[in-house]
PDB file of C-alpha atoms in Angstrom:
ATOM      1  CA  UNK A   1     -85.143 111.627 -21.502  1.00 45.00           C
ATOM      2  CA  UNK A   2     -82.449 108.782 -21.610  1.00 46.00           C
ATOM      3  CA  UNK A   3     -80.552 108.317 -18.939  1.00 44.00           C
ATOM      4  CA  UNK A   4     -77.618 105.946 -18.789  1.00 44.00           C
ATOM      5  CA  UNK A   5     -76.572 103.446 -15.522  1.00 46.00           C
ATOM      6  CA  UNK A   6     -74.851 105.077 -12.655  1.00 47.00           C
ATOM      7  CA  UNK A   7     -74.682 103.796  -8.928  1.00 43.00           C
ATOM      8  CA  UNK A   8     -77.651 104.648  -8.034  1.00 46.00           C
ATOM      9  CA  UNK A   9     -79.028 102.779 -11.170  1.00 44.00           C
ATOM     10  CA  UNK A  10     -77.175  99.641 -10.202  1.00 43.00           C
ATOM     11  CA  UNK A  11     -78.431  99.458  -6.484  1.00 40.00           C
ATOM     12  CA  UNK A  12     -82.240  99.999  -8.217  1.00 42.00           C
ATOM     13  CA  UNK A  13     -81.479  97.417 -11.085  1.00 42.00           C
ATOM     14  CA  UNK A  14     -80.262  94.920  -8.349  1.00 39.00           C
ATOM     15  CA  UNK A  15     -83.082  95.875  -6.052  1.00 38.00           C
ATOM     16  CA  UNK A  16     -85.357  95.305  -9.112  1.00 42.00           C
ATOM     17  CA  UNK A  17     -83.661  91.930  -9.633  1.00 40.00           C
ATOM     18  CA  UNK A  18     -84.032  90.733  -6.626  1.00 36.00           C
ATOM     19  CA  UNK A  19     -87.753  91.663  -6.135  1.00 40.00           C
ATOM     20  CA  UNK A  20     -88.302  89.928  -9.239  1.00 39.00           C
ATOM     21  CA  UNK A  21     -86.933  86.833  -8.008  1.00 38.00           C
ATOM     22  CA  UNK A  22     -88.791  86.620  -4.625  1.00 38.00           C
ATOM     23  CA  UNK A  23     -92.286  87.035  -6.487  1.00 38.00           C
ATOM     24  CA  UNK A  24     -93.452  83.481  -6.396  1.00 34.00           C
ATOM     25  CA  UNK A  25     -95.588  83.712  -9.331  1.00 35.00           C
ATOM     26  CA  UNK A  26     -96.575  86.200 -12.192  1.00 36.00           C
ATOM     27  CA  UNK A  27     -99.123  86.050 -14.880  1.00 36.00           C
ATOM     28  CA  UNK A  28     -98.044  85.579 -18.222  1.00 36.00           C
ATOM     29  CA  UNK A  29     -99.968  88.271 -20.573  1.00 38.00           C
ATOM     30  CA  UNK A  30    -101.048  87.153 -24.135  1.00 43.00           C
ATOM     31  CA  UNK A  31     -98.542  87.635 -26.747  1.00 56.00           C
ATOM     32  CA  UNK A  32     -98.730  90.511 -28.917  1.00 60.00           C
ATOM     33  CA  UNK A  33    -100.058  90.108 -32.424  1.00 66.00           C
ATOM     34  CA  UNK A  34     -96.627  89.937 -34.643  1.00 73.00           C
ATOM     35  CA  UNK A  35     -94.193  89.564 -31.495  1.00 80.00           C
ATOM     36  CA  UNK A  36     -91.286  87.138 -32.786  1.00 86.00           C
ATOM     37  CA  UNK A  37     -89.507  85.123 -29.610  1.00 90.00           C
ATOM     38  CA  UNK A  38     -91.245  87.515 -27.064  1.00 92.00           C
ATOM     39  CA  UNK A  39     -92.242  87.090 -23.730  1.00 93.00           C
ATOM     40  CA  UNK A  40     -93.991  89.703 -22.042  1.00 90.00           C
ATOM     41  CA  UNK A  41     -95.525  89.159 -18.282  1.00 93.00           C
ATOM     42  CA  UNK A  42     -96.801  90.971 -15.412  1.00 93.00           C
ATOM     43  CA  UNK A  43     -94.399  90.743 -12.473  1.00 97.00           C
ATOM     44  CA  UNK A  44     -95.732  93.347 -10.368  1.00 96.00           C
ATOM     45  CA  UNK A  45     -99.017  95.323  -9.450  1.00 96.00           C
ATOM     46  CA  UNK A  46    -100.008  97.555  -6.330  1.00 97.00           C
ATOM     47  CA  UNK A  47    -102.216 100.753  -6.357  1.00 96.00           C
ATOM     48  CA  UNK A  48    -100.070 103.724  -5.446  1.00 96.00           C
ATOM     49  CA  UNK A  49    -101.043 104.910  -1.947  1.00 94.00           C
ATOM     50  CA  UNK A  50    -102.486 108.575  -1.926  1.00 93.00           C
ATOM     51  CA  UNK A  51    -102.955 108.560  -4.985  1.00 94.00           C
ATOM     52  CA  UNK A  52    -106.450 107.597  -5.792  1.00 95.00           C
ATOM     53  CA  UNK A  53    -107.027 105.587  -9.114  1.00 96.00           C
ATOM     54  CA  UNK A  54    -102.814 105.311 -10.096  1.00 96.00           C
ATOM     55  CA  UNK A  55    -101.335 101.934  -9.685  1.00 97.00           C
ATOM     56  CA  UNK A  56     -97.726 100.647 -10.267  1.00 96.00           C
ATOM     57  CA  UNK A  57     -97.034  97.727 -12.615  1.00 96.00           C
ATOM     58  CA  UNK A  58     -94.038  95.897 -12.867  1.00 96.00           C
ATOM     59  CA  UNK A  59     -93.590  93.978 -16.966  1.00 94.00           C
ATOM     60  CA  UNK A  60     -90.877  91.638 -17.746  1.00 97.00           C
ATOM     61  CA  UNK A  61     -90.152  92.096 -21.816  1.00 95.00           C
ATOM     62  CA  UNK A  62     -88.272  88.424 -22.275  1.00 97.00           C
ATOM     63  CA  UNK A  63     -86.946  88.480 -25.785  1.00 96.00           C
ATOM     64  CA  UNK A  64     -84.903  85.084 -27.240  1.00 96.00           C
ATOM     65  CA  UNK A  65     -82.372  85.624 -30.139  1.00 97.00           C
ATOM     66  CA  UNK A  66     -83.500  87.849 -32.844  1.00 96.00           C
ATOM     67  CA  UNK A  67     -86.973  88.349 -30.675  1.00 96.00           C
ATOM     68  CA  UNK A  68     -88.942  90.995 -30.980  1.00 94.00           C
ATOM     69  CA  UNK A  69     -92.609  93.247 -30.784  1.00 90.00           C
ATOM     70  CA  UNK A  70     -94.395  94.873 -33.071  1.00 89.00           C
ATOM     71  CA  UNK A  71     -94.344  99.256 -33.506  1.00 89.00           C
ATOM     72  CA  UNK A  72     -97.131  99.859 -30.546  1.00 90.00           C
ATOM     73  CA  UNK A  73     -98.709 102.701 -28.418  1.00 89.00           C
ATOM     74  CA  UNK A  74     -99.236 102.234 -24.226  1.00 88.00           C
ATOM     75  CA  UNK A  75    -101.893 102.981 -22.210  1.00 87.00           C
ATOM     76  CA  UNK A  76    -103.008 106.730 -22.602  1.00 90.00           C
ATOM     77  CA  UNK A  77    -101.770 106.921 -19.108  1.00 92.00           C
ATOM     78  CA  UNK A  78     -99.242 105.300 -18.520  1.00 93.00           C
ATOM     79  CA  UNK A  79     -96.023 107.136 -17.526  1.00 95.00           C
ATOM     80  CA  UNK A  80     -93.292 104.030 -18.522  1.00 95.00           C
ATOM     81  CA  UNK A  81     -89.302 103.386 -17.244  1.00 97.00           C
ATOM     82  CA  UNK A  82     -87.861 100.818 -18.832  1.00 97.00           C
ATOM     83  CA  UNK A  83     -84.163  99.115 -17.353  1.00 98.00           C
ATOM     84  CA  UNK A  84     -82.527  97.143 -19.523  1.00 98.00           C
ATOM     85  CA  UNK A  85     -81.835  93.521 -17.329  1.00 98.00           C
ATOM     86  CA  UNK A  86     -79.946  91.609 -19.566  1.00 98.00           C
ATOM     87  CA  UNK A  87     -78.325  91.882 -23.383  1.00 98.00           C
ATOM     88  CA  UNK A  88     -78.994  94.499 -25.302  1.00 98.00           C
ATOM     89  CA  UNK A  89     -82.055  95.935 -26.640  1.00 98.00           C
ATOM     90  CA  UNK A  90     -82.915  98.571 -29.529  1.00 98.00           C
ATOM     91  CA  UNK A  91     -85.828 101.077 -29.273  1.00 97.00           C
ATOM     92  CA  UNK A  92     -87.523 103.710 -31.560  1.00 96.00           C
ATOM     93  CA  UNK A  93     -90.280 105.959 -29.875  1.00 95.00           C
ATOM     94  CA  UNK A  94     -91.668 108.737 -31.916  1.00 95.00           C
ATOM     95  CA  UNK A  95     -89.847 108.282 -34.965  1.00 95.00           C
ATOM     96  CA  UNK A  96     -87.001 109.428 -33.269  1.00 96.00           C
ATOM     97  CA  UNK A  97     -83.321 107.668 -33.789  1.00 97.00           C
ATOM     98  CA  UNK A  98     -83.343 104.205 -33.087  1.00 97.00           C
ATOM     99  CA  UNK A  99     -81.231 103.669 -29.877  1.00 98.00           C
ATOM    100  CA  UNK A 100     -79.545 100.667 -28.625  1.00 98.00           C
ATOM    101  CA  UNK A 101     -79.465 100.372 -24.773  1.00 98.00           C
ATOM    102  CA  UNK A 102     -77.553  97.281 -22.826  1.00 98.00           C
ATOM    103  CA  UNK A 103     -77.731  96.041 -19.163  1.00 98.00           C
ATOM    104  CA  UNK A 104     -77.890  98.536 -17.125  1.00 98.00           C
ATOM    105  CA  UNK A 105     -79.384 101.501 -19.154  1.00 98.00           C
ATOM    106  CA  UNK A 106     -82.777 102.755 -19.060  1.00 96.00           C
ATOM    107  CA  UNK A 107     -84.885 104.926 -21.210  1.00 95.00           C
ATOM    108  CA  UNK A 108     -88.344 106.406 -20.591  1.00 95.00           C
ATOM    109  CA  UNK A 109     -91.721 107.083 -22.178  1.00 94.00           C
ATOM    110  CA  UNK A 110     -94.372 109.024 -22.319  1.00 93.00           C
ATOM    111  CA  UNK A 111     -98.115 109.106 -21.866  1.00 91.00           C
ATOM    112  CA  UNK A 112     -99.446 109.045 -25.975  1.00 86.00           C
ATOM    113  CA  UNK A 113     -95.517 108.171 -27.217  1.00 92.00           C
ATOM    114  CA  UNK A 114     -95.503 105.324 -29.885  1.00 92.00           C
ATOM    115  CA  UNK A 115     -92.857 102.694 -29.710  1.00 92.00           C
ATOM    116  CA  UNK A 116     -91.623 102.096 -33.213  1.00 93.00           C
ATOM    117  CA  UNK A 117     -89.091  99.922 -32.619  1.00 95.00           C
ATOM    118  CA  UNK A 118     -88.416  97.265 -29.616  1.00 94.00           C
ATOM    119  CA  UNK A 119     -86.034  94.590 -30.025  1.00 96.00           C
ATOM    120  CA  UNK A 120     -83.100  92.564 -29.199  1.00 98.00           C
ATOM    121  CA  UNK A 121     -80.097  93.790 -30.586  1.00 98.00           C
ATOM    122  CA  UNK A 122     -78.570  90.305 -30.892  1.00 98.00           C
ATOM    123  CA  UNK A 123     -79.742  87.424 -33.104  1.00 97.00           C
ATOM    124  CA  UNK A 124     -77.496  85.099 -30.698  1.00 98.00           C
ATOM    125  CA  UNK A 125     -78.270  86.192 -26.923  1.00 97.00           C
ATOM    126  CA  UNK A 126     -81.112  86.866 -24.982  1.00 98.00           C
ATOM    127  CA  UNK A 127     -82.449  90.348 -23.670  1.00 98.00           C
ATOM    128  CA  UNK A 128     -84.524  91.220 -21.433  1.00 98.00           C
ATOM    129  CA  UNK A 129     -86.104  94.649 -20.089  1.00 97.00           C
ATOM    130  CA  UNK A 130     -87.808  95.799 -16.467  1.00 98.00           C
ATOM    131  CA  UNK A 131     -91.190  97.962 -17.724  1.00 96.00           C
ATOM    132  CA  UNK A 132     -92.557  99.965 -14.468  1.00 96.00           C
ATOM    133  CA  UNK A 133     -95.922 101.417 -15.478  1.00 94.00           C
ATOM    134  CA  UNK A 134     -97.245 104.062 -13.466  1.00 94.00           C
ATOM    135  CA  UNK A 135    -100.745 104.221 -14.869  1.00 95.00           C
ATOM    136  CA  UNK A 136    -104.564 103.899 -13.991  1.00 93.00           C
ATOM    137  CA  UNK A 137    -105.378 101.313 -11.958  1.00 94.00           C
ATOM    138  CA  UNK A 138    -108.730 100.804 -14.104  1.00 91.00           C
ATOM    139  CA  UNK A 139    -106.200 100.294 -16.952  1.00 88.00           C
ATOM    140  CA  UNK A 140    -106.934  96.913 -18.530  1.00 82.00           C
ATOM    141  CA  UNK A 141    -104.927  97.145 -21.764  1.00 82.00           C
ATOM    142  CA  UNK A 142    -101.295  98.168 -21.439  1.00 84.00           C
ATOM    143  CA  UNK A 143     -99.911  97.470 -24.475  1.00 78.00           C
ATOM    144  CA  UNK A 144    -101.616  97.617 -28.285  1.00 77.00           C
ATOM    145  CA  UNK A 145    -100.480  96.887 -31.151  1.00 77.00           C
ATOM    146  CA  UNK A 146    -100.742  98.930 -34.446  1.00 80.00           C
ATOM    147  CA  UNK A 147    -102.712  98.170 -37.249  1.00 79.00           C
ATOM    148  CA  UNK A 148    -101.409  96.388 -39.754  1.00 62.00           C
TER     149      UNK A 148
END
C-alpha cells in the first residue's frame, strides 16, 4: 500500500502545494489529547460530485521538532492518502513496521486501520504531511484518539 514519489507524485505534491497556498483561510481543528508540537487543520472540504453523501477533505499534520500525535483510529469511513510535504515523518498503522517516509513519499490507509505511530522523525526540523480524506460528508469526527 506504500507507494514512493515518482513524477507524477511531484506534479500532484506541487499541485497540492500550491492549492494549499491560494486557500485564504483554513480552520484550525482542536488539538488532539496527548499531541506534542502538533498542528493539525482543515485545509480543504468539498462534497464529491455523484457521489451522494462522500466528501473530500484536505488536513495539514504541522509537526515542530520532536512533535508528535497520539496512537489513533479515523473515521470508520474514511479512505486516507497521506504526502509527506516537508521533513520526514514516521508512521505505524496496524502494528505493522514502523516506517519512515520524507518529502515526497506517501503512504495510505484504510477505513477501520489504527495509526500507532505518527511522528516527526527529527527532534531538530519540522515535518509536515498532506491528509486527503475521502469520507462521509456527515462525518464530524475525523480523527480520535485512543484511550489512555
Amino acid at each position: 500500500m506504500t507507494r514512493h514519489a515518482g513524477a507524477p507524485t511531484r506534479v500532484l505534491l506541487s499541485t497540492a502545494a500550491l492549492a494549499l497556498a491560494a486557500l485564504p483561510t483554513s480552520i484550525t481543528l482542536a488539538d488532539l489529547p496527548g499531541s506534542r508540537n502538533a498542528k493539525v487543520t482543515q485545509v480543504y472540504e468539498h462534497a464529491l460530485p455523484d457521489v451522494p453523501g462522500k466528501s473530500i477533505r484536505g488536513v495539514l499534520v504541522e509537526y515542530g521538532p520532536g512533535g508528535s500525535s497520539p496512537s489513533h483510529t479515523h473515521a470508520k469511513s474514511a479512505l486516507i492518502y497521506a504526502t509527506v510535504l516537508e521533513g520526514a515523518v514516521r508512521s505505524q498503522i496496524n502494528g505493522g513496521p514502523v516506517r519512515t517516509f520524507q518529502a515526497g513519499e506517501n503512504f495510505t490507509e484504510l477505513p477501520g486501520d489504527h495509526h500507532n505511530v505518527s511522528a516527526n522523525a527529527s527532534d531538530s526540523q519540522p515535518a509536515k504531511l498532506l491528509a486527503v480524506f475521502v469520507v462521509d460528508t456527515a462525518e464530524t469526527e475525523l480523527t480520535t484518539p485512543d484511550r489512555q
